[in-house]
XYZ file of C-alpha atoms in Angstrom:
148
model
C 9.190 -38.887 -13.951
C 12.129 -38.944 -11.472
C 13.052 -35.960 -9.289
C 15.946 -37.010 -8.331
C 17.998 -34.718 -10.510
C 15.837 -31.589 -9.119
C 17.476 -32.329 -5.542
C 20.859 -32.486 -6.003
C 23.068 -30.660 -3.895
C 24.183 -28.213 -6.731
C 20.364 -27.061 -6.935
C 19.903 -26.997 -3.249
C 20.737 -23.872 -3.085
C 19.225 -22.395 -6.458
C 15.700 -23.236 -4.728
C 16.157 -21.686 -1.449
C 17.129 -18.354 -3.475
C 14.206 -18.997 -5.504
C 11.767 -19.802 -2.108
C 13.763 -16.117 -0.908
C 12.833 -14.433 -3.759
C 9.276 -15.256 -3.599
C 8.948 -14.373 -0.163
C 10.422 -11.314 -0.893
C 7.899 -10.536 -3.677
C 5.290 -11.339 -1.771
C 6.317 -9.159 0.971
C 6.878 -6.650 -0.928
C 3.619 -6.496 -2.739
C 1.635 -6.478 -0.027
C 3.256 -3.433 1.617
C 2.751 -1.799 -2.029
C -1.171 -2.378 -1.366
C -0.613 -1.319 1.847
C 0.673 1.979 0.404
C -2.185 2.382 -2.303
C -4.449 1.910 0.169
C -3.814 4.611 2.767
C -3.414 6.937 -0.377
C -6.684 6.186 -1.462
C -7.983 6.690 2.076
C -6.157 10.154 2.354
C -7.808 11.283 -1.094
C -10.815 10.199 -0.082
C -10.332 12.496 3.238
C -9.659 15.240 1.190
C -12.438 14.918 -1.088
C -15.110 14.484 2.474
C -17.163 17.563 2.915
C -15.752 18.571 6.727
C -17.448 21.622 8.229
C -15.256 24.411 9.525
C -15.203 24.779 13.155
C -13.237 27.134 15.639
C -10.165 25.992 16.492
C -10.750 26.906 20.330
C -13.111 24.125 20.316
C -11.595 21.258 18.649
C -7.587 21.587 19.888
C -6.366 22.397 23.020
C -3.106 23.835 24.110
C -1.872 20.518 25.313
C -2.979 18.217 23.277
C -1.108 16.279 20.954
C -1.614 16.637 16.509
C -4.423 13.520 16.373
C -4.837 12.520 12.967
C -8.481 13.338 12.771
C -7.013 16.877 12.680
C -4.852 16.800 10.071
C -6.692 18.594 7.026
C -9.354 19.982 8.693
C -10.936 23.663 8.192
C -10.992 25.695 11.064
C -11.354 29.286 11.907
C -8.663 30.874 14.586
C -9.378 33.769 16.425
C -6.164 35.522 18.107
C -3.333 38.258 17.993
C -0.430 38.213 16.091
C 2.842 37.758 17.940
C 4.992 41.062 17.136
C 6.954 40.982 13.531
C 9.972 39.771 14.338
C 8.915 36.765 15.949
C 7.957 35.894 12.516
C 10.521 33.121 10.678
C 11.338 32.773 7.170
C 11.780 28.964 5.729
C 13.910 28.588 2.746
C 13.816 25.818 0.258
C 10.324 25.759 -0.315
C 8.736 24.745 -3.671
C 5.514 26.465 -5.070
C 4.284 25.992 -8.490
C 7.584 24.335 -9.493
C 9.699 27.234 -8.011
C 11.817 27.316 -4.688
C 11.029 30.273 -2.488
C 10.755 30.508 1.244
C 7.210 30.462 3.556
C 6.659 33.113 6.217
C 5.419 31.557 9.517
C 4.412 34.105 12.237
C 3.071 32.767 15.417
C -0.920 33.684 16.280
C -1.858 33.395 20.171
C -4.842 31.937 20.900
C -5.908 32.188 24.102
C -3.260 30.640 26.562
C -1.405 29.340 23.519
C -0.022 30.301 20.624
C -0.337 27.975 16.630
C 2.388 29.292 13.993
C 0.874 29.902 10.555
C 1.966 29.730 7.194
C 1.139 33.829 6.353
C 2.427 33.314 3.000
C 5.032 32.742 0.174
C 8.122 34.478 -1.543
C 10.494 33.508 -4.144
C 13.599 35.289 -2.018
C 13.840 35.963 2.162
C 13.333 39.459 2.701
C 12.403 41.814 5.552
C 9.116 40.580 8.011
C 6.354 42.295 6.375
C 4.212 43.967 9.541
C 1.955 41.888 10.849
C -2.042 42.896 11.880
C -2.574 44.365 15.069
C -5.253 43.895 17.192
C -7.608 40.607 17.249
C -7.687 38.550 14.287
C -10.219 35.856 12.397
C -9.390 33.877 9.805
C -9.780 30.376 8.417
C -7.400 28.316 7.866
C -6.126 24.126 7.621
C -4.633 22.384 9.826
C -1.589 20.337 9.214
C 0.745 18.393 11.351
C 4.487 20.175 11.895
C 7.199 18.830 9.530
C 9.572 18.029 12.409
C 9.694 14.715 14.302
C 10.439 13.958 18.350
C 8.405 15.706 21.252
């Protein structure tokens, strides 16, 4: 068998796009398991039996979002901020529908942690918010924005 034809200078170049391509492949599949793999490790947090715990004792005002927090149960105690510090976030989907969330911020001791209080399929006026100290549980998720 002679190789000689295989290495002409014509084909040169047809095997170093063939070498790139493979490389590429490669690459790329093994950032797709990469992928699967921290999906599968998310489900499986979901699906772990966490106990809920007071926030108080688990977050603290300084302290960054760790990612041992994200999904986990917790019940706040706190007071409501007054109504109209409350926000309304368009563009929000919920069971295949676009609406808006209401966030209203909750103090907690020195701090203060804005919750989701609910869902609506058009902005309207703040709805009142409770007065007086508050429990209830909750989730905890990391905020949707990026930088510090």
């Amino acid at each position: 068998m002679r190789l000689r034809p295989w290495f002409r200078p014509g084909l040169l170049g047809l095997h170093a796009l063939t070498v790139a391509a493979v490389i590429a492949c490669v690459v790329m599949g093994l950032w797709q398991l990469g992928v699967y793999d921290s999906r599968q490790e998310h489900e499986r947090a979901e699906s772990r039996s966490v106990p809920r715990v007071a926030l108080a004792g688990l977050w603290g005002a300084d302290e960054p979002f760790a990612g041992r927090l994200n999904h986990r149960p917790v019940t706040i105690e706190g007071t409501f901020a007054p109504s109209d510090d409350q926000v309304w976030v368009a563009g929000r989907k919920q069971n295949g529908r676009s609406g808006a969330w209401l966030l209203a911020p909750v103090v907690v001791g020195d701090a203060a942690i804005v919750v989701v209080r609910g869902w609506s399929p058009s902005v309207m006026a703040f709805p009142e918010v409770p007065t007086g100290a508050v429990t209830f549980d909750a989730v905890l998720q990391p905020g949707e924005g990026g930088g510090a």
